[in-house]
Every structure is written in structure tokens, then in C-alpha cells.
């Protein structure tokens, strides 16, 4: 029997080994991406099963799901490093997506960023993964996927997993604990020194782009984003930008040297 999952206002259902979600204008591109990831050996993402009227049918990723504030298995070191390994796997497998699908017109929810090295997940956060014990078994919610540099996606993932968040509902640990988690994520991803060097700058740019996107969508009449702005969701991103700017040097030093 179908069971509604996720936030009550979203029509997302779980039925046995399947998830049924509303289609979006970019869904066809995402379905091609999921097929590509599967063909290239990524087991930890949903498989595209089909379209049923106005809905998409995807495979269900078995495991526990979580949200902020992070506690229990999702806050563990294993969850952090297995998430980073999965992000690396996704990026590596997606690097050939654009060249092997060049005959198609792609449509993405978020604007592509240069250089288009990989397909970024776009929201690789603790609330979009499933866990088996302390190990990430998969990632879902590919709606925000878009082409871009690896570090663009890595920056947002590290921001979410460290997490460099200031809202008391989202925050976890001291600044030095956050830096340690950020470094562990970067190490498990296999980030280069050059990527670590630019990571905080990228987080700030990524968050600024997110706030600009929310505002533009709200101005264009998107009800979801109008509500988000009215509830002040963008203000916590702006506060996090300030936090990152304030601690940019010490975070970067920690990422590069572990000190
Ligand atoms: N393929 C999947 N496998 C397992 N669980 C899933 C899958 N897709 C969605 N879910 C569950 O449904 C919830 C909502 O789905 P999803 O993250 O795709 O949509 P959303 O737009 O982010 O909705 P919400 O705002 O509720 O988070 C997820 O947090 C997760 O618990
Ligand atoms: Mg989600």
C-alpha cells in the first residue's frame, strides 16, 4: 500500500520498493542522468523505473533517513566519510554524462556553472541520504542536479555535513569540531589542495547563488519560494555566509593542514 513520505505538502509516496514523486520540467534530464549513473556502476542512487501520468516512479533506497539537528548515526564519522565517498563516486561516474548524451537537449532546475566537469547533485545534504547503520547506502532527490565543477558541489556538501550552519536547529559542535568534520569529508572525497584552498570561497558563492535563486523564483511567483522567503529561510543562509567569511582563514588552514 502507498504511504506518503517526506513533508506533508509534497506528494511523495513509498510503495514497496518504489517511490512515486511529482514530475518536473527537468525530470526527463534527471531520468537520463540516473540511467547513466546506474550504467556506470553507481548503486547508491535511485533507478529510474518509469513515468505514470504526472508522476515519476523511482526505486526506493532502503535505510534510515534523517534531518537536522544531526544526532545519532547521521552525526557519526562513518556517515560523514561514506557520504563523501559516495559523492566522489557520483562525480566520477557523471563526468561522461554530457559527452555521452550530446544528442539531447538538457533541462536543469539550477543554472549550469563553468567549468562543467561533472553533474553536481546540488543538494548533497544529510536529509537526502539513507543510512544502513552508520554507512550511507544511497542518495536521492536529484531535482537540483546541474553541470558544474566538482568543487561547487563539494563546497555545498561540506557546508551541510560539517555543518557550517548557525541556526540553533541546524548547528552541531564547536567551530573546531566542524573544521575536523569538513577535513574528514574532504579527505574521504579525495579533494586536492587546490580544491581545499578555494572551498570556503566556493561555499560563500554557492550560498549567495542559492539566496539569489530563491529570491528570483519568489519574485516570479513560485509559491514554495514565496513561502520560504516569507518565513525568512534565506536569512539563515545569509547568517551562514557571515559565519564563513568571519572564519574563512582558520577553516582553510584546517582543511589544508589539519591544524
Ligand atoms: N528513492 C528514495 N529512496 C528512499 N527514500 C526516498 C527516496 N526518495 C525520497 N525518499 C524519501 O522521501 C523524502 C522526500 O523526498 P525528496 O527528498 O526526494 O523530496 P523533497 O522535495 O526534498 O521533499 P522534502 O521537502 O519533503 O524533503 C526523503 O527525505 C526520503 O525520506
Ligand atoms: Mg529532499
CSV table of C-alpha atoms and ligand atoms in Angstrom, one decimal, residues 5-10 12 19 21 45-46 58-62 65-67 123 127-128 130 139-143, ligand 1:
chain,number,residue,atom,x,y,z
A,5,UNK,CA,6.8,10.2,2.9
A,6,UNK,CA,8.7,13.5,3.3
A,7,UNK,CA,7.0,16.8,4.1
A,8,UNK,CA,3.2,16.6,4.1
A,9,UNK,CA,2.8,19.3,1.4
A,10,UNK,CA,4.9,17.3,-1.1
A,12,UNK,CA,5.8,11.8,-2.5
A,19,UNK,CA,9.0,5.9,-4.7
A,21,UNK,CA,7.2,11.7,-7.0
A,45,UNK,CA,21.2,6.3,-6.2
A,46,UNK,CA,17.6,5.6,-7.2
A,58,UNK,CA,12.0,5.5,-8.9
A,59,UNK,CA,13.5,2.7,-6.9
A,60,UNK,CA,13.4,3.1,-3.1
A,61,UNK,CA,16.7,3.3,-1.3
A,62,UNK,CA,16.4,1.1,1.7
A,65,UNK,CA,16.6,8.9,6.8
A,66,UNK,CA,17.3,11.9,9.0
A,67,UNK,CA,17.1,15.6,9.2
A,123,UNK,CA,21.7,19.2,-2.5
A,127,UNK,CA,18.5,14.9,4.7
A,128,UNK,CA,18.9,13.5,1.2
A,130,UNK,CA,19.7,6.9,3.5
A,139,UNK,CA,21.4,9.5,-2.0
A,140,UNK,CA,18.1,10.6,-3.5
A,141,UNK,CA,16.4,13.9,-4.5
A,142,UNK,CA,18.3,14.6,-7.8
A,143,UNK,CA,15.9,17.5,-8.7
B,1,LIG,N1,14.5,7.0,-3.8
B,1,LIG,C1,14.2,7.1,-2.5
B,1,LIG,N2,14.6,6.1,-1.6
B,1,LIG,C2,14.3,6.3,-0.3
B,1,LIG,N3,13.6,7.3,0.2
B,1,LIG,C3,13.3,8.3,-0.6
B,1,LIG,C4,13.6,8.3,-2.0
B,1,LIG,N4,13.1,9.4,-2.5
B,1,LIG,C5,12.5,10.1,-1.5
B,1,LIG,N5,12.6,9.5,-0.3
B,1,LIG,C6,12.1,9.9,1.0
B,1,LIG,O1,11.1,10.9,0.8
B,1,LIG,C7,11.6,12.2,1.4
B,1,LIG,C8,11.3,13.3,0.5
B,1,LIG,O2,11.8,13.1,-0.8
B,1,LIG,P1,12.8,14.0,-1.6
B,1,LIG,O3,13.9,14.3,-0.7
B,1,LIG,O4,13.1,13.3,-2.9
B,1,LIG,O5,11.9,15.3,-1.9
B,1,LIG,P2,11.9,16.8,-1.4
B,1,LIG,O6,11.5,17.6,-2.5
B,1,LIG,O7,13.2,17.1,-0.7
B,1,LIG,O8,10.9,16.7,-0.3
B,1,LIG,P3,11.0,17.3,1.2
B,1,LIG,O9,10.8,18.7,1.1
B,1,LIG,O10,9.9,16.5,1.9
B,1,LIG,O11,12.4,16.8,1.7
B,1,LIG,C9,13.1,12.0,1.6
B,1,LIG,O12,13.5,12.7,2.7
B,1,LIG,C10,13.2,10.5,1.9
B,1,LIG,O13,12.9,10.2,3.2
